[in-house]
Coordinates of C-alpha atoms and ligand atoms in Angstrom, one line a residue:
Chain A
M10 CA 0.0 0.3 0.1
M11 CA 1.2 3.6 -0.7
V12 CA 2.8 5.7 1.7
L13 CA -0.2 8.2 3.0
D14 CA 0.5 11.7 1.9
Y15 CA -1.6 13.3 5.1
A16 CA -1.2 16.7 4.1
C17 CA -2.5 16.2 0.4
A18 CA -5.0 13.9 1.1
F19 CA -6.7 16.1 3.7
Q20 CA -6.6 19.1 1.3
D21 CA -8.5 17.4 -1.6
A22 CA -9.9 19.7 -4.0
G23 CA -12.9 17.5 -4.7
I24 CA -13.8 16.6 -1.3
A25 CA -13.3 19.9 0.0
G26 CA -15.6 21.2 -2.9
H27 CA -18.2 18.4 -2.0
L28 CA -18.3 19.5 1.7
V29 CA -18.7 23.0 1.4
H30 CA -22.0 22.0 -1.3
R31 CA -23.1 20.3 1.9
I32 CA -22.6 22.7 4.3
A33 CA -24.3 25.0 2.1
Q34 CA -27.0 23.0 1.9
A35 CA -27.5 22.2 5.3
A36 CA -27.2 25.7 7.1
N37 CA -30.6 27.0 6.8
N38 CA -30.4 29.4 9.6
P39 CA -28.3 31.9 11.1
I40 CA -25.3 29.9 13.0
R41 CA -22.8 31.1 15.0
I42 CA -19.8 28.5 15.6
M43 CA -16.8 29.2 17.8
E44 CA -13.1 27.9 16.7
V45 CA -11.6 27.6 20.0
C46 CA -8.3 27.0 19.3
G47 CA -6.3 29.6 17.7
T48 CA -4.3 27.6 15.1
H49 CA -8.0 26.9 13.6
T50 CA -8.2 30.7 13.7
M51 CA -4.9 30.8 11.3
A52 CA -6.0 27.7 9.4
L53 CA -9.5 28.6 8.6
F54 CA -8.1 32.0 7.4
R55 CA -5.1 30.2 5.6
H56 CA -7.0 27.7 3.5
G57 CA -9.9 30.4 2.6
I58 CA -12.6 28.7 4.5
R59 CA -14.4 31.4 6.1
S60 CA -14.9 32.9 2.2
L61 CA -16.4 29.7 1.4
L62 CA -18.7 29.1 4.0
P63 CA -22.6 30.0 3.2
R64 CA -23.3 33.6 4.7
T65 CA -25.2 31.7 7.3
I66 CA -22.5 30.7 8.6
T67 CA -20.4 33.0 11.7
M68 CA -17.4 31.9 12.5
L69 CA -16.1 33.3 16.0
S70 CA -12.5 32.8 17.3
G71 CA -12.6 32.0 20.9
P72 CA -10.3 32.3 23.6
G73 CA -7.8 29.4 22.2
C74 CA -4.8 31.7 21.6
P75 CA -2.5 31.5 24.8
V76 CA -0.9 34.7 24.8
C77 CA -3.8 36.5 23.8
V78 CA -6.0 35.5 27.2
T79 CA -2.8 35.8 29.4
E80 CA -3.4 38.9 31.8
Q81 CA -1.8 42.1 31.5
T82 CA -0.4 41.4 34.9
D83 CA 0.9 37.8 34.1
I84 CA 2.8 39.8 31.6
D85 CA 3.9 42.1 33.9
R86 CA 5.5 39.3 36.3
C87 CA 7.4 37.8 33.5
I88 CA 9.1 41.4 32.7
A89 CA 9.5 41.4 36.2
L90 CA 10.8 38.0 36.2
A91 CA 13.3 39.1 33.6
R92 CA 14.5 42.3 35.5
Q93 CA 15.6 40.2 38.4
K94 CA 19.4 40.0 38.9
D95 CA 21.3 36.7 37.2
V96 CA 18.4 35.4 35.7
V97 CA 17.7 34.6 31.9
V98 CA 14.0 34.3 31.1
A99 CA 14.0 31.4 28.1
T100 CA 10.5 32.1 26.1
F101 CA 8.4 30.9 23.2
G102 CA 8.8 33.9 20.8
D103 CA 5.2 35.0 20.6
L104 CA 5.5 36.3 23.9
M105 CA 8.0 39.1 23.1
R106 CA 6.4 41.6 21.8
V107 CA 2.8 41.6 24.0
P108 CA 2.5 44.6 25.8
G109 CA 2.4 45.0 29.7
S110 CA 1.2 47.8 31.8
T111 CA 4.3 49.7 30.6
A112 CA 6.8 47.6 28.8
S113 CA 6.7 44.4 26.6
L114 CA 9.8 41.4 27.3
Q115 CA 11.2 43.0 23.9
M116 CA 11.6 46.4 25.3
A117 CA 12.7 44.7 28.6
K118 CA 15.7 43.1 26.7
A119 CA 16.7 46.0 24.8
A120 CA 17.1 47.9 28.5
G121 CA 19.4 45.0 29.2
A122 CA 17.4 42.4 30.7
D123 CA 19.1 38.8 29.2
V124 CA 15.7 37.4 27.4
R125 CA 15.9 34.3 24.9
V126 CA 13.6 32.7 22.6
V127 CA 13.6 29.3 22.4
Y128 CA 11.5 26.8 20.3
S129 CA 11.0 23.9 23.2
A130 CA 11.1 24.1 27.3
M131 CA 13.8 21.8 26.7
D132 CA 15.9 23.7 25.0
A133 CA 15.8 26.3 28.5
V134 CA 17.0 23.1 30.2
N135 CA 19.9 22.7 28.1
L136 CA 20.4 26.5 28.3
A137 CA 20.2 26.2 32.2
R138 CA 23.0 23.1 32.0
R139 CA 25.7 25.6 29.9
Q140 CA 24.5 28.8 31.8
T141 CA 25.8 27.7 35.4
G142 CA 25.7 30.3 38.1
R143 CA 22.7 32.3 36.7
I144 CA 19.0 31.2 37.0
V145 CA 17.2 30.4 33.9
A146 CA 13.6 30.8 34.1
F147 CA 11.4 29.4 31.2
L148 CA 7.7 31.3 31.1
G149 CA 5.3 28.3 31.1
I150 CA 2.4 29.9 29.2
G151 CA -0.6 28.0 27.0
F152 CA -2.9 25.0 27.4
E153 CA -2.8 21.0 28.2
T154 CA -0.8 20.5 24.9
T155 CA 1.9 22.7 25.8
A156 CA 2.2 22.0 29.9
P157 CA 3.3 18.4 29.6
T158 CA 6.0 19.7 27.3
V159 CA 7.0 22.0 30.0
G160 CA 6.7 19.3 33.1
G161 CA 8.9 17.0 31.1
A162 CA 11.3 19.9 31.0
I163 CA 11.1 19.9 34.6
L164 CA 11.4 16.5 35.0
A165 CA 14.6 16.5 33.0
A166 CA 16.1 19.0 35.2
E167 CA 14.8 17.4 38.3
Q168 CA 17.1 14.2 37.1
L169 CA 19.8 16.3 36.0
D170 CA 19.6 17.9 39.5
L171 CA 19.8 21.3 38.3
P172 CA 19.7 24.1 40.7
N173 CA 19.1 26.9 38.2
F174 CA 16.4 25.8 36.2
C175 CA 12.9 27.2 37.2
V176 CA 9.4 27.5 35.3
L177 CA 7.1 31.0 35.7
S178 CA 3.5 28.7 35.3
A179 CA 0.6 30.6 33.9
H180 CA -0.6 27.7 31.8
K181 CA -4.2 27.1 31.5
T182 CA -6.7 24.7 30.6
V183 CA -9.5 24.7 28.0
P184 CA -13.0 23.0 29.4
P185 CA -13.2 25.2 32.5
A186 CA -13.2 28.2 29.9
L187 CA -15.7 26.9 27.5
E188 CA -18.3 26.4 30.7
T189 CA -17.5 30.4 31.5
L190 CA -18.0 30.8 27.8
M191 CA -21.4 29.9 27.3
A192 CA -22.5 31.9 30.5
Y193 CA -20.8 35.2 28.9
P194 CA -23.0 38.0 28.8
G195 CA -23.4 39.1 25.3
T196 CA -21.9 36.0 23.9
T197 CA -24.1 33.5 21.7
I198 CA -22.4 30.3 20.6
D199 CA -24.6 27.5 19.1
G200 CA -21.3 25.1 18.4
F201 CA -17.8 24.6 19.0
L202 CA -15.4 23.4 16.8
L203 CA -13.0 21.9 19.7
P204 CA -9.4 22.3 19.3
G205 CA -7.2 19.2 17.8
H206 CA -4.0 19.6 19.6
V207 CA -5.5 20.0 23.0
S208 CA -7.5 16.9 22.5
I209 CA -4.6 15.1 21.3
I210 CA -3.6 15.6 25.0
S211 CA -6.5 15.5 26.8
G212 CA -8.7 13.0 24.8
V213 CA -12.3 13.4 24.0
R214 CA -13.2 12.2 27.5
A215 CA -11.7 15.3 28.8
Y216 CA -14.9 17.1 27.7
R217 CA -17.6 14.5 28.7
R218 CA -18.4 16.2 31.9
W219 CA -18.7 19.4 30.4
F220 CA -20.5 18.5 27.5
G221 CA -23.4 16.6 30.2
R222 CA -23.9 19.3 31.8
C223 CA -24.3 22.2 28.9
Q224 CA -25.4 19.6 26.0
I225 CA -23.9 21.9 22.9
P226 CA -22.8 20.7 19.9
S227 CA -19.4 20.2 19.9
V228 CA -17.0 18.5 17.4
V229 CA -13.4 18.2 17.6
A230 CA -11.1 18.7 14.4
G231 CA -7.9 18.9 12.9
F232 CA -6.3 21.4 10.8
E233 CA -6.1 20.4 7.3
P234 CA -9.3 22.0 4.8
I235 CA -11.2 19.0 5.1
D236 CA -10.9 18.6 8.5
L237 CA -12.1 22.0 9.4
L238 CA -14.7 21.5 6.7
Q239 CA -16.1 18.1 8.2
G240 CA -16.0 19.9 11.5
I241 CA -17.9 22.5 10.6
L242 CA -20.7 20.6 8.6
A243 CA -20.8 18.3 11.6
L244 CA -21.8 21.1 14.1
V245 CA -24.1 22.7 11.3
R246 CA -25.8 19.1 11.2
Q247 CA -26.2 18.8 15.1
I248 CA -27.4 22.7 15.4
Q249 CA -30.3 22.2 12.5
A250 CA -31.5 19.0 14.0
D251 CA -30.9 20.2 17.5
A252 CA -29.4 17.1 18.5
P253 CA -26.1 18.4 20.3
A254 CA -23.5 15.6 20.5
L255 CA -20.1 15.4 21.4
E256 CA -18.1 14.4 18.3
N257 CA -14.7 13.2 17.4
A258 CA -13.6 14.4 13.3
Y259 CA -10.1 14.3 14.0
G260 CA -9.8 10.5 14.7
R261 CA -6.3 10.2 13.2
A262 CA -4.7 12.1 15.7
V263 CA -7.1 12.0 18.6
T264 CA -8.3 9.5 20.8
E265 CA -11.0 8.6 23.6
N266 CA -8.4 8.6 26.3
G267 CA -5.9 11.2 24.7
N268 CA -2.1 11.2 25.4
T269 CA -1.9 9.5 28.8
A270 CA 2.0 9.7 29.1
A271 CA 1.6 13.0 28.8
Q272 CA -1.6 13.5 31.2
E273 CA 0.7 11.3 33.6
V274 CA 3.4 14.1 33.5
L275 CA 1.0 17.0 33.7
A276 CA -0.7 15.3 36.8
R277 CA 2.8 14.5 38.3
V278 CA 4.0 18.7 38.1
F279 CA 0.9 20.5 38.0
E280 CA -2.0 21.0 40.5
P281 CA -5.1 22.8 39.3
V282 CA -5.6 26.4 40.7
D283 CA -7.6 29.6 40.0
A284 CA -6.5 31.7 37.1
R285 CA -7.3 34.6 35.6
W286 CA -8.1 35.2 32.0
R287 CA -7.9 38.1 29.6
G288 CA -11.4 39.6 29.2
M289 CA -13.0 36.6 31.2
G290 CA -11.9 37.0 34.9
T291 CA -11.0 34.6 37.0
I292 CA -12.2 31.0 35.9
A293 CA -12.0 28.1 39.0
N294 CA -9.5 25.3 38.7
S295 CA -8.6 26.7 34.9
G296 CA -5.0 27.1 35.6
L297 CA -1.6 24.7 36.2
A298 CA 0.1 25.9 39.1
I299 CA 3.5 23.4 40.3
R300 CA 3.2 20.9 42.9
S301 CA 5.0 21.7 46.0
A302 CA 7.2 18.5 45.5
Y303 CA 8.6 20.4 42.8
A304 CA 9.1 24.2 44.5
R305 CA 12.6 24.4 43.7
F306 CA 11.8 24.6 40.1
D307 CA 9.3 27.4 40.5
A308 CA 9.3 30.9 39.9
A309 CA 7.1 32.3 41.8
R310 CA 8.1 30.6 45.0
R311 CA 12.0 31.7 44.6
F312 CA 11.4 35.5 42.9
D313 CA 9.0 37.8 44.7
L314 CA 7.1 38.7 41.6
A315 CA 4.7 41.1 43.2
V316 CA 3.2 43.7 40.2
T317 CA 0.8 46.3 41.0
P318 CA -1.8 45.7 38.6
L319 CA -2.5 48.5 35.9
P320 CA -5.8 48.9 34.3
P321 CA -5.6 47.5 30.8
T322 CA -4.9 49.5 27.4
K323 CA -7.6 51.9 26.9
G324 CA -9.4 51.2 23.5
C325 CA -8.3 47.2 23.2
I326 CA -11.2 45.1 22.7
C327 CA -9.0 41.8 23.1
G328 CA -11.9 41.1 26.1
D329 CA -14.2 41.1 23.5
I330 CA -13.0 39.4 21.0
L331 CA -11.8 36.2 22.8
T332 CA -15.5 35.7 24.3
G333 CA -17.0 36.3 20.7
V334 CA -19.0 39.4 21.7
K335 CA -17.0 41.2 18.9
T336 CA -14.9 40.9 16.1
P337 CA -12.0 43.2 15.3
R338 CA -14.0 44.8 12.9
H339 CA -15.8 46.6 15.7
C340 CA -12.4 47.9 17.3
P341 CA -11.7 51.5 16.5
L342 CA -7.9 50.6 16.9
F343 CA -7.7 48.0 14.3
G344 CA -5.7 48.7 11.3
S345 CA -4.7 52.4 12.3
T346 CA -3.0 52.9 15.6
C347 CA -2.8 48.6 16.1
T348 CA -1.1 46.8 13.4
P349 CA 1.4 43.7 13.6
A350 CA 4.1 46.3 13.6
T351 CA 2.7 48.5 16.2
P352 CA 0.4 46.0 18.3
V353 CA -1.6 47.6 21.2
G354 CA -3.0 44.3 22.4
P355 CA -1.7 40.5 22.4
C356 CA -4.4 39.5 20.2
M357 CA -2.5 41.6 17.0
V358 CA 1.1 40.0 18.5
S359 CA 0.5 36.3 18.4
S360 CA 0.5 34.8 14.8
E361 CA -2.3 33.0 16.4
G362 CA -4.4 36.3 17.3
T363 CA -7.5 36.8 16.1
C364 CA -6.7 40.6 15.2
A365 CA -3.2 39.2 13.5
A366 CA -5.3 36.9 11.8
Y367 CA -7.9 39.3 10.4
Y368 CA -5.0 41.8 9.8
S369 CA -2.9 39.6 7.7
Y370 CA -6.0 38.3 5.8
H371 CA -7.7 41.4 5.5
E372 CA -7.6 41.8 1.3
Q373 CA -8.7 38.4 0.7
E374 CA -11.7 38.7 3.2
G375 CA -12.6 42.2 2.6
I376 CA -12.1 43.7 6.1
R377 CA -10.9 47.1 6.5
P378 CA -8.6 48.6 6.6
Chain B
M29 CA 4.1 27.1 18.7
C30 CA 1.6 24.4 17.4
L31 CA 2.7 22.9 14.0
A32 CA -0.1 20.9 12.9
V33 CA 1.8 19.5 10.1
P34 CA 2.8 16.1 10.1
S35 CA 6.5 15.0 10.7
R36 CA 7.7 12.3 9.8
I37 CA 10.4 10.2 12.2
I38 CA 13.6 9.6 10.8
A39 CA 16.3 8.3 13.2
I40 CA 15.5 7.8 16.9
D41 CA 18.4 7.9 19.3
G42 CA 16.8 7.3 23.0
Q43 CA 14.3 9.6 24.0
N44 CA 14.9 11.9 21.0
A45 CA 14.3 11.7 17.6
T46 CA 14.7 13.2 14.2
I47 CA 12.1 14.8 12.4
D48 CA 11.4 15.6 8.6
T49 CA 8.8 18.1 8.4
N50 CA 8.3 19.0 4.7
G51 CA 11.9 18.6 3.8
V52 CA 13.2 20.8 7.2
K53 CA 14.6 18.0 9.9
R54 CA 14.7 18.9 13.3
R55 CA 15.5 16.8 17.1
I56 CA 12.6 16.4 19.0
S57 CA 11.9 14.6 22.2
L58 CA 9.8 11.1 22.5
M59 CA 9.4 11.8 26.2
L60 CA 5.6 12.6 25.8
L61 CA 5.1 9.0 23.1
A62 CA 6.5 5.8 23.7
D63 CA 6.0 3.6 20.9
T64 CA 6.8 5.1 18.2
G65 CA 9.4 4.0 15.5
I66 CA 11.2 5.2 11.8
G67 CA 8.9 6.0 9.4
D68 CA 5.9 7.0 11.8
Y69 CA 3.9 10.0 11.3
V70 CA 3.7 12.4 14.4
I71 CA 2.4 15.5 15.8
V72 CA 4.6 17.9 17.1
H73 CA 4.0 20.2 19.5
A74 CA 7.1 22.8 21.0
G75 CA 9.9 20.2 20.3
F76 CA 7.8 17.5 21.6
A77 CA 5.8 14.7 19.6
I78 CA 2.2 14.4 20.9
S79 CA 0.8 12.0 18.9
R80 CA 1.1 9.1 16.3
L81 CA -1.1 9.8 13.2
D82 CA -3.3 6.4 13.2
E83 CA -3.3 5.6 9.3
A84 CA -5.9 3.3 9.4
S85 CA -8.4 6.0 10.6
A86 CA -7.0 8.5 8.4
R87 CA -7.8 6.0 5.2
E88 CA -11.2 5.5 6.9
T89 CA -12.1 9.0 6.9
L90 CA -10.9 9.4 3.2
A91 CA -12.7 6.8 1.8
L92 CA -16.2 7.1 3.9
L93 CA -15.8 11.2 2.0
A94 CA -14.7 9.7 -1.5
Q95 CA -17.7 7.5 -1.0
A96 CA -19.8 10.2 -0.2
I97 CA -18.7 11.9 -3.4
N98 CA -18.9 8.7 -5.8
P99 CA -21.1 6.6 -4.5
M100 CA -20.3 2.9 -5.4
P101 CA -23.1 0.6 -6.6
Q102 CA -24.5 -1.2 -3.6
E103 CA -22.9 -5.1 -3.5
P104 CA -25.5 -7.5 -4.0
Ligands
SF4_401 S1 -7.4 45.8 17.0 FE1 -5.5 45.7 18.4 S2 -6.3 46.7 20.4 FE2 -7.8 46.3 18.8 S3 -8.9 44.7 20.1 FE3 -7.1 44.0 18.5 S4 -5.4 44.3 19.6 FE4 -6.6 45.5 20.5

C-alpha cells in the first residue's frame, strides 16, 4: 500500500468542494460557531475556508491563543522576572512583543534584561546546563498541549539535579473556560469547534462532564481544509437538527483517552488552581500551578514577583473578541493605531491572535483597513 | 508553536528523534510519546512528539468522504 501523504490527502479539492456544498445545503438558519483554538483561526484563514462558507454561518474566534488570554498582570510578572539579577528568561517567541502595563519583554531586553527565545522548554533546560551561575527561568504559557512539555522539562531538570532551572507557570486548561464562555453576557454560541491539539493530549473524555452539563453541539477537528470542513458540517447538522453531540472528526490523531503519558506528566508536576483570563476574569480550577514537590523549580516561589495591577490599554477590546462578543472589525484601533508592527493588544501580536489573523488576511476577506 | 503539519520520524536515539517536516529536519523529544518507530508520522508541539497519526483511521475517513462523492453501486 502506498504511503499516505497526510497533508495532500486532507487538502483534496474535490472532497473539499463537496463538503462546502453539503454545508451550504444544511445551513438554513443563522449559525454561530466558535473555533476555540488559535491554530484553527489561522488555518481557517490560510485555507480560505471562511470565504467558502455560506453567509448564514458566522465563525467566532475563541480564547484559544495562549498568549492572548494571558492577563496583563501575568505579562508584568514575566517582565519583573526578566529584570531580576542573574536571571536569563527563556520564552516562546510569541510572548516577546506582548504589551504589559508599561513595557514588553522585548523592551525589557532592549533595556538590558537577558531574554532569549527558545523553541522548546527542553532548550531552556539545556541553556541552564550551559549557564551555570545564572538562573534560567522559562515562561510557561499555554494550554494542555504545552503544559506536559514544560512538565517534561521540569522532570528532566530534576533528573539532572539542575539547581538553576525554574518555570513561571501561567498555564491554563480549556474545558473550564468553555463553561464560562457559554454563560458570558453578550455571547451567543451555537456550537464549538473543539481544539485538535489540546484534545490530542486530553482525549475526548476530558469534555464529557462539561458536555453532559451544557449539551451544546461540539466537534473536535483537525487543521487541514477537509478536517475543518468536516468539523463544520458535523456542527451544522447537529445545530439544525437540535441534536447536540460530542463528536470527534480528527480520529487519526485524537482518541477517547488522549495521550496518557502526557497526562501523567502533567498531573505529576502541576495541580489545578484558579486562574485569571484576559476578558473573562477568574475561572475556577482553570490554571496549572507547580506542585510543592517541585517547588524548587517554581519561579513564583523563588522570586518576589509582586506587581501593581494597572488598567488595561484604553481602547483595546481583546477581551470582547476572545469571548466572541465582538470581532476585530468592531475595534476602532484595528489597522490604524494597532497593526502587527505596532500592536496595542495581545490579539495583534501572536501569530495565532484573532486580530493578527484578520489583519494578515484582510484583503482576501474584504475587511478594512 | 503548534505544528499542525504531520512530521515523519527519520531517526531515533534514546528519548530523542529526528523528524522531517516537509523537508525541514529537526530534533525533538519522545518523552511524551512512547511506542513510535522510524517512518511513523507524528504531530509535534513545542519540541515534543504528542501524537502518532493512525493511518487506518485516516484512510477510513478519506474512503468515507470519497464514497460520499462517488457512491459505489451497492454490492448484492
Ligand atoms: S485591534 Fe489591537 S487594540 Fe483592537 S482589540 Fe485587537 S489587539 Fe486590541
